[in-house]
């Protein structure tokens, strides 16, 4: 078994777990986009950028208007440079950043490019007698984006500090919370998304002929997939299915490889089933 990315300690929501052959898909799931529902509290900063950490600063946020919040949210949408939360799993000289911070050390992580394709505000309300402002949002973002860091940066942009008080991951790539089950439900009935269905949701699909399925199962190349231009370096892998609907392999288009393969072709990155399983 394996997983495609953990959740923060206070977070809930989707955790994609692979079993047996499906663990081989996890590499491709890790880099997919994620969607979160979150609540950001303006007026307080914490050491962890979420409610798990001690409060390090408090500023009355009563003067922050809805318009101020919307403007700052817009500036944090799109392709941005983000400094990850210092209490994160990023390694610094072989040590996890969070371990160094919790031991009393300091960590200065460099900014890195991330994409926030959606930063939608649903509700803004006053808390603590108006001293604090809570903002409910939905964020859709690239892999590697820290929602805690978005909360911190929103508070910094508004001059009052900010942190997360709630976080729920609702989607990982094509997999949503509606498809998920709790641990208690899985303990009673281990229902899973079948490998074939998981691959069809995640990748472009190629339907193989019986001969192509057999060739791939024996390590032979097949003609290039229409989903990728001939001669490309691959792009998104393609899930290739035998005539019976069984996932046979993940394919990547390759360019000419000399006299033996003078034309473009598709090569199996991973082989899941022999052709005779069709």
mmCIF file of C-alpha atoms in Angstrom:
data_model
loop_
_atom_site.group_PDB
_atom_site.id
_atom_site.type_symbol
_atom_site.label_atom_id
_atom_site.label_comp_id
_atom_site.label_asym_id
_atom_site.label_seq_id
_atom_site.Cartn_x
_atom_site.Cartn_y
_atom_site.Cartn_z
ATOM 1 C CA UNK A 1 0.000 0.000 0.000
ATOM 2 C CA UNK A 2 1.001 3.610 -0.489
ATOM 3 C CA UNK A 3 -0.478 7.093 -0.571
ATOM 4 C CA UNK A 4 -0.372 10.104 -2.897
ATOM 5 C CA UNK A 5 0.290 12.846 -0.356
ATOM 6 C CA UNK A 6 -0.513 13.289 3.319
ATOM 7 C CA UNK A 7 -2.760 15.874 4.955
ATOM 8 C CA UNK A 8 -1.826 18.432 7.613
ATOM 9 C CA UNK A 9 -2.568 17.200 11.165
ATOM 10 C CA UNK A 10 -5.666 19.414 11.512
ATOM 11 C CA UNK A 11 -6.957 18.773 7.984
ATOM 12 C CA UNK A 12 -9.696 16.422 6.813
ATOM 13 C CA UNK A 13 -10.724 15.165 3.398
ATOM 14 C CA UNK A 14 -9.351 13.104 0.555
ATOM 15 C CA UNK A 15 -6.294 10.898 0.967
ATOM 16 C CA UNK A 16 -5.636 8.740 -2.101
ATOM 17 C CA UNK A 17 -4.349 5.280 -1.186
ATOM 18 C CA UNK A 18 -3.106 2.710 -3.677
ATOM 19 C CA UNK A 19 -3.264 -1.038 -3.104
ATOM 20 C CA UNK A 20 -1.155 -3.661 -4.891
ATOM 21 C CA UNK A 21 -0.770 -2.761 -8.609
ATOM 22 C CA UNK A 22 -2.478 0.598 -8.062
ATOM 23 C CA UNK A 23 0.516 1.832 -6.064
ATOM 24 C CA UNK A 24 2.266 2.237 -9.415
ATOM 25 C CA UNK A 25 -0.183 5.023 -10.333
ATOM 26 C CA UNK A 26 0.594 7.095 -7.229
ATOM 27 C CA UNK A 27 3.620 8.796 -8.808
ATOM 28 C CA UNK A 28 1.305 10.343 -11.380
ATOM 29 C CA UNK A 29 -1.352 11.343 -8.833
ATOM 30 C CA UNK A 30 1.028 13.246 -6.531
ATOM 31 C CA UNK A 31 1.557 16.005 -9.083
ATOM 32 C CA UNK A 32 -2.115 16.603 -9.903
ATOM 33 C CA UNK A 33 -4.039 19.705 -8.825
ATOM 34 C CA UNK A 34 -5.780 19.815 -5.445
ATOM 35 C CA UNK A 35 -8.967 21.522 -4.240
ATOM 36 C CA UNK A 36 -9.534 22.660 -0.661
ATOM 37 C CA UNK A 37 -12.203 24.294 1.458
ATOM 38 C CA UNK A 38 -10.703 26.432 4.207
ATOM 39 C CA UNK A 39 -11.389 29.082 6.813
ATOM 40 C CA UNK A 40 -8.801 31.842 7.233
ATOM 41 C CA UNK A 41 -8.737 33.898 10.438
ATOM 42 C CA UNK A 42 -7.430 37.442 10.019
ATOM 43 C CA UNK A 43 -5.967 39.234 13.035
ATOM 44 C CA UNK A 44 -3.840 36.440 14.464
ATOM 45 C CA UNK A 45 -0.571 34.822 13.371
ATOM 46 C CA UNK A 46 0.637 31.444 14.647
ATOM 47 C CA UNK A 47 3.956 29.615 14.564
ATOM 48 C CA UNK A 48 2.497 26.915 12.283
ATOM 49 C CA UNK A 49 0.270 29.226 10.181
ATOM 50 C CA UNK A 50 -2.724 27.196 11.390
ATOM 51 C CA UNK A 51 -4.717 26.664 14.575
ATOM 52 C CA UNK A 52 -2.369 23.894 15.749
ATOM 53 C CA UNK A 53 0.357 26.386 16.650
ATOM 54 C CA UNK A 54 0.744 28.978 19.379
ATOM 55 C CA UNK A 55 -0.347 32.523 18.584
ATOM 56 C CA UNK A 56 2.685 34.710 17.923
ATOM 57 C CA UNK A 57 0.963 38.029 17.186
ATOM 58 C CA UNK A 58 -2.483 39.615 17.394
ATOM 59 C CA UNK A 59 -3.727 42.682 15.540
ATOM 60 C CA UNK A 60 -7.236 44.094 15.576
ATOM 61 C CA UNK A 61 -8.679 43.461 12.104
ATOM 62 C CA UNK A 62 -11.836 45.538 12.547
ATOM 63 C CA UNK A 63 -10.746 48.082 9.951
ATOM 64 C CA UNK A 64 -10.206 45.448 7.247
ATOM 65 C CA UNK A 65 -13.072 45.734 4.754
ATOM 66 C CA UNK A 66 -14.573 43.096 2.498
ATOM 67 C CA UNK A 67 -13.131 44.997 -0.444
ATOM 68 C CA UNK A 68 -9.642 44.905 1.088
ATOM 69 C CA UNK A 69 -9.938 41.136 1.449
ATOM 70 C CA UNK A 70 -11.140 40.622 -2.119
ATOM 71 C CA UNK A 71 -8.291 42.735 -3.494
ATOM 72 C CA UNK A 72 -5.671 40.799 -1.525
ATOM 73 C CA UNK A 73 -7.214 37.463 -2.576
ATOM 74 C CA UNK A 74 -7.008 38.520 -6.243
ATOM 75 C CA UNK A 75 -3.302 39.307 -5.836
ATOM 76 C CA UNK A 76 -2.713 35.772 -4.502
ATOM 77 C CA UNK A 77 -4.478 34.158 -7.460
ATOM 78 C CA UNK A 78 -2.724 32.874 -10.581
ATOM 79 C CA UNK A 79 0.975 32.111 -10.959
ATOM 80 C CA UNK A 80 2.653 33.320 -7.773
ATOM 81 C CA UNK A 81 5.875 32.883 -5.820
ATOM 82 C CA UNK A 82 5.123 31.277 -2.458
ATOM 83 C CA UNK A 83 7.360 30.748 0.552
ATOM 84 C CA UNK A 84 6.245 27.407 2.064
ATOM 85 C CA UNK A 85 5.200 27.261 5.682
ATOM 86 C CA UNK A 86 8.256 26.780 7.888
ATOM 87 C CA UNK A 87 6.422 23.968 9.706
ATOM 88 C CA UNK A 88 6.354 21.720 6.648
ATOM 89 C CA UNK A 89 7.854 18.421 5.544
ATOM 90 C CA UNK A 90 10.398 20.108 3.253
ATOM 91 C CA UNK A 91 13.908 18.932 4.050
ATOM 92 C CA UNK A 92 16.657 21.419 4.986
ATOM 93 C CA UNK A 93 20.117 19.814 5.081
ATOM 94 C CA UNK A 94 18.518 16.412 5.507
ATOM 95 C CA UNK A 95 16.173 17.482 8.335
ATOM 96 C CA UNK A 96 12.460 18.105 8.063
ATOM 97 C CA UNK A 97 11.673 21.800 8.345
ATOM 98 C CA UNK A 98 8.949 21.210 10.946
ATOM 99 C CA UNK A 99 11.337 19.229 13.155
ATOM 100 C CA UNK A 100 13.858 22.074 13.175
ATOM 101 C CA UNK A 101 11.210 24.689 14.003
ATOM 102 C CA UNK A 102 9.653 22.607 16.785
ATOM 103 C CA UNK A 103 13.123 22.114 18.266
ATOM 104 C CA UNK A 104 13.469 25.881 18.561
ATOM 105 C CA UNK A 105 15.493 26.506 15.404
ATOM 106 C CA UNK A 106 14.834 28.882 12.529
ATOM 107 C CA UNK A 107 14.169 27.985 8.921
ATOM 108 C CA UNK A 108 14.295 30.277 5.896
ATOM 109 C CA UNK A 109 12.758 28.488 2.935
ATOM 110 C CA UNK A 110 13.096 29.979 -0.561
ATOM 111 C CA UNK A 111 10.016 31.020 -2.515
ATOM 112 C CA UNK A 112 8.929 28.713 -5.297
ATOM 113 C CA UNK A 113 6.434 29.018 -8.140
ATOM 114 C CA UNK A 114 2.918 27.673 -7.581
ATOM 115 C CA UNK A 115 -0.378 28.205 -9.357
ATOM 116 C CA UNK A 116 -3.584 29.152 -7.562
ATOM 117 C CA UNK A 117 -6.138 28.689 -10.322
ATOM 118 C CA UNK A 118 -9.122 29.415 -8.063
ATOM 119 C CA UNK A 119 -9.278 31.419 -4.816
ATOM 120 C CA UNK A 120 -12.964 31.964 -4.223
ATOM 121 C CA UNK A 121 -14.397 33.742 -1.166
ATOM 122 C CA UNK A 122 -17.742 32.388 0.078
ATOM 123 C CA UNK A 123 -18.259 34.236 3.350
ATOM 124 C CA UNK A 124 -16.629 36.972 5.434
ATOM 125 C CA UNK A 125 -17.728 37.481 9.040
ATOM 126 C CA UNK A 126 -16.593 39.202 12.225
ATOM 127 C CA UNK A 127 -15.491 37.220 15.284
ATOM 128 C CA UNK A 128 -14.364 38.049 18.831
ATOM 129 C CA UNK A 129 -16.514 41.162 19.040
ATOM 130 C CA UNK A 130 -15.340 42.348 15.647
ATOM 131 C CA UNK A 131 -11.608 42.157 16.432
ATOM 132 C CA UNK A 132 -11.070 39.219 14.071
ATOM 133 C CA UNK A 133 -12.372 38.400 10.596
ATOM 134 C CA UNK A 134 -13.009 34.858 9.370
ATOM 135 C CA UNK A 135 -13.009 34.150 5.634
ATOM 136 C CA UNK A 136 -14.412 30.932 4.134
ATOM 137 C CA UNK A 137 -12.750 30.075 0.816
ATOM 138 C CA UNK A 138 -12.327 27.415 -1.848
ATOM 139 C CA UNK A 139 -8.836 27.047 -3.303
ATOM 140 C CA UNK A 140 -7.871 25.044 -6.370
ATOM 141 C CA UNK A 141 -4.110 24.919 -6.791
ATOM 142 C CA UNK A 142 -1.103 23.127 -8.183
ATOM 143 C CA UNK A 143 0.708 20.410 -6.294
ATOM 144 C CA UNK A 144 3.093 21.853 -3.704
ATOM 145 C CA UNK A 145 0.897 24.822 -2.779
ATOM 146 C CA UNK A 146 0.504 25.412 0.955
ATOM 147 C CA UNK A 147 -2.943 26.662 1.970
ATOM 148 C CA UNK A 148 -1.494 27.636 5.340
ATOM 149 C CA UNK A 149 0.965 29.860 3.514
ATOM 150 C CA UNK A 150 -1.907 31.446 1.566
ATOM 151 C CA UNK A 151 -3.611 32.263 4.880
ATOM 152 C CA UNK A 152 -0.366 33.718 6.255
ATOM 153 C CA UNK A 153 0.258 35.777 3.115
ATOM 154 C CA UNK A 154 -3.315 37.065 2.997
ATOM 155 C CA UNK A 155 -2.960 38.286 6.575
ATOM 156 C CA UNK A 156 0.431 39.822 5.815
ATOM 157 C CA UNK A 157 -0.922 41.643 2.746
ATOM 158 C CA UNK A 158 -3.699 43.127 4.902
ATOM 159 C CA UNK A 159 -1.295 44.050 7.699
ATOM 160 C CA UNK A 160 -3.071 42.048 10.404
ATOM 161 C CA UNK A 161 -1.637 38.523 10.173
ATOM 162 C CA UNK A 162 -3.584 35.381 9.397
ATOM 163 C CA UNK A 163 -3.787 31.634 9.889
ATOM 164 C CA UNK A 164 -6.007 28.671 9.031
ATOM 165 C CA UNK A 165 -8.696 27.501 11.436
ATOM 166 C CA UNK A 166 -10.155 24.782 9.168
ATOM 167 C CA UNK A 167 -8.934 22.869 6.120
ATOM 168 C CA UNK A 168 -10.599 20.136 4.075
ATOM 169 C CA UNK A 169 -9.218 18.630 0.857
ATOM 170 C CA UNK A 170 -12.140 17.912 -1.428
ATOM 171 C CA UNK A 171 -10.360 16.799 -4.613
ATOM 172 C CA UNK A 172 -7.056 15.244 -5.643
ATOM 173 C CA UNK A 173 -6.904 15.373 -9.421
ATOM 174 C CA UNK A 174 -10.039 13.580 -10.674
ATOM 175 C CA UNK A 175 -10.793 11.947 -7.308
ATOM 176 C CA UNK A 176 -13.315 13.735 -5.077
ATOM 177 C CA UNK A 177 -14.500 13.474 -1.492
ATOM 178 C CA UNK A 178 -17.814 12.104 -2.785
ATOM 179 C CA UNK A 179 -15.936 8.956 -3.855
ATOM 180 C CA UNK A 180 -14.136 8.628 -0.536
ATOM 181 C CA UNK A 181 -14.901 6.450 2.479
ATOM 182 C CA UNK A 182 -14.041 6.877 6.150
ATOM 183 C CA UNK A 183 -11.686 4.489 7.923
ATOM 184 C CA UNK A 184 -14.650 3.146 9.862
ATOM 185 C CA UNK A 185 -16.556 2.428 6.635
ATOM 186 C CA UNK A 186 -13.517 0.743 5.106
ATOM 187 C CA UNK A 187 -13.076 -1.425 8.211
ATOM 188 C CA UNK A 188 -16.580 -2.794 7.670
ATOM 189 C CA UNK A 189 -16.450 -3.044 3.888
ATOM 190 C CA UNK A 190 -13.233 -2.479 1.940
ATOM 191 C CA UNK A 191 -14.729 -0.991 -1.196
ATOM 192 C CA UNK A 192 -12.170 0.461 -3.606
ATOM 193 C CA UNK A 193 -12.087 2.202 -6.961
ATOM 194 C CA UNK A 194 -10.926 -0.476 -9.372
ATOM 195 C CA UNK A 195 -7.576 0.029 -11.081
ATOM 196 C CA UNK A 196 -9.156 0.250 -14.547
ATOM 197 C CA UNK A 197 -11.611 2.948 -13.423
ATOM 198 C CA UNK A 198 -8.919 4.877 -11.556
ATOM 199 C CA UNK A 199 -6.699 4.977 -14.646
ATOM 200 C CA UNK A 200 -9.552 6.034 -16.946
ATOM 201 C CA UNK A 201 -10.267 8.985 -14.654
ATOM 202 C CA UNK A 202 -6.634 10.056 -14.398
ATOM 203 C CA UNK A 203 -5.186 9.697 -17.920
ATOM 204 C CA UNK A 204 -6.123 10.135 -21.561
ATOM 205 C CA UNK A 205 -7.354 6.757 -22.821
ATOM 206 C CA UNK A 206 -6.209 4.598 -25.731
ATOM 207 C CA UNK A 207 -8.175 1.524 -26.758
ATOM 208 C CA UNK A 208 -5.758 -1.142 -28.014
ATOM 209 C CA UNK A 209 -6.240 -3.846 -30.570
ATOM 210 C CA UNK A 210 -5.709 -7.395 -29.350
ATOM 211 C CA UNK A 211 -2.378 -7.502 -31.216
ATOM 212 C CA UNK A 212 -1.194 -4.242 -29.619
ATOM 213 C CA UNK A 213 -2.139 -5.503 -26.149
ATOM 214 C CA UNK A 214 -0.088 -8.651 -26.733
ATOM 215 C CA UNK A 215 2.880 -6.668 -28.085
ATOM 216 C CA UNK A 216 2.948 -4.382 -25.051
ATOM 217 C CA UNK A 217 2.691 -7.276 -22.618
ATOM 218 C CA UNK A 218 5.830 -8.734 -24.244
ATOM 219 C CA UNK A 219 7.752 -5.440 -24.105
ATOM 220 C CA UNK A 220 7.343 -4.529 -27.765
ATOM 221 C CA UNK A 221 6.662 -1.038 -29.085
ATOM 222 C CA UNK A 222 3.403 -0.060 -30.765
ATOM 223 C CA UNK A 223 2.405 2.833 -33.056
ATOM 224 C CA UNK A 224 2.230 6.253 -31.331
ATOM 225 C CA UNK A 225 -0.889 7.335 -29.488
ATOM 226 C CA UNK A 226 -2.974 10.072 -31.125
ATOM 227 C CA UNK A 227 -3.120 11.850 -27.737
ATOM 228 C CA UNK A 228 0.568 12.780 -28.052
ATOM 229 C CA UNK A 229 2.287 14.246 -31.130
ATOM 230 C CA UNK A 230 4.816 11.955 -32.829
ATOM 231 C CA UNK A 231 8.342 12.829 -31.906
ATOM 232 C CA UNK A 232 7.339 14.455 -28.609
ATOM 233 C CA UNK A 233 9.104 13.635 -25.359
ATOM 234 C CA UNK A 234 5.910 12.075 -24.046
ATOM 235 C CA UNK A 235 3.793 14.693 -22.327
ATOM 236 C CA UNK A 236 0.951 13.192 -20.351
ATOM 237 C CA UNK A 237 1.035 9.390 -20.279
ATOM 238 C CA UNK A 238 -1.828 7.538 -21.934
ATOM 239 C CA UNK A 239 -3.688 4.655 -20.282
ATOM 240 C CA UNK A 240 -3.900 1.781 -22.769
ATOM 241 C CA UNK A 241 -6.737 -0.743 -22.456
ATOM 242 C CA UNK A 242 -7.174 -4.165 -24.001
ATOM 243 C CA UNK A 243 -10.383 -4.862 -25.985
ATOM 244 C CA UNK A 244 -11.922 -6.422 -22.868
ATOM 245 C CA UNK A 245 -11.445 -3.225 -20.840
ATOM 246 C CA UNK A 246 -8.398 -4.299 -18.804
ATOM 247 C CA UNK A 247 -5.629 -1.746 -18.186
ATOM 248 C CA UNK A 248 -2.553 -3.080 -19.973
ATOM 249 C CA UNK A 249 -0.015 -0.272 -19.708
ATOM 250 C CA UNK A 250 0.783 3.409 -19.445
ATOM 251 C CA UNK A 251 2.197 4.638 -22.757
ATOM 252 C CA UNK A 252 4.458 7.502 -23.710
ATOM 253 C CA UNK A 253 5.118 8.629 -27.261
ATOM 254 C CA UNK A 254 8.742 8.672 -28.343
ATOM 255 C CA UNK A 255 10.529 9.984 -31.393
ATOM 256 C CA UNK A 256 12.503 8.016 -33.994
ATOM 257 C CA UNK A 257 15.145 5.785 -32.438
ATOM 258 C CA UNK A 258 17.483 5.127 -35.333
ATOM 259 C CA UNK A 259 17.411 2.570 -38.108
ATOM 260 C CA UNK A 260 15.448 -0.035 -36.134
ATOM 261 C CA UNK A 261 12.626 2.425 -35.324
ATOM 262 C CA UNK A 262 12.764 5.155 -37.967
ATOM 263 C CA UNK A 263 9.270 6.430 -37.094
ATOM 264 C CA UNK A 264 7.676 7.621 -33.905
ATOM 265 C CA UNK A 265 6.321 4.954 -31.560
ATOM 266 C CA UNK A 266 4.685 4.454 -28.167
ATOM 267 C CA UNK A 267 6.607 2.821 -25.346
ATOM 268 C CA UNK A 268 5.193 1.314 -22.163
ATOM 269 C CA UNK A 269 6.219 3.176 -19.024
ATOM 270 C CA UNK A 270 4.452 0.598 -16.880
ATOM 271 C CA UNK A 271 2.854 -2.735 -17.791
ATOM 272 C CA UNK A 272 -0.057 -3.846 -15.612
ATOM 273 C CA UNK A 273 -1.571 -6.853 -17.353
ATOM 274 C CA UNK A 274 -0.583 -9.381 -20.027
ATOM 275 C CA UNK A 275 -2.423 -9.127 -23.316
ATOM 276 C CA UNK A 276 -4.185 -12.434 -22.793
ATOM 277 C CA UNK A 277 -6.194 -10.901 -19.912
ATOM 278 C CA UNK A 278 -8.337 -9.097 -22.480
#
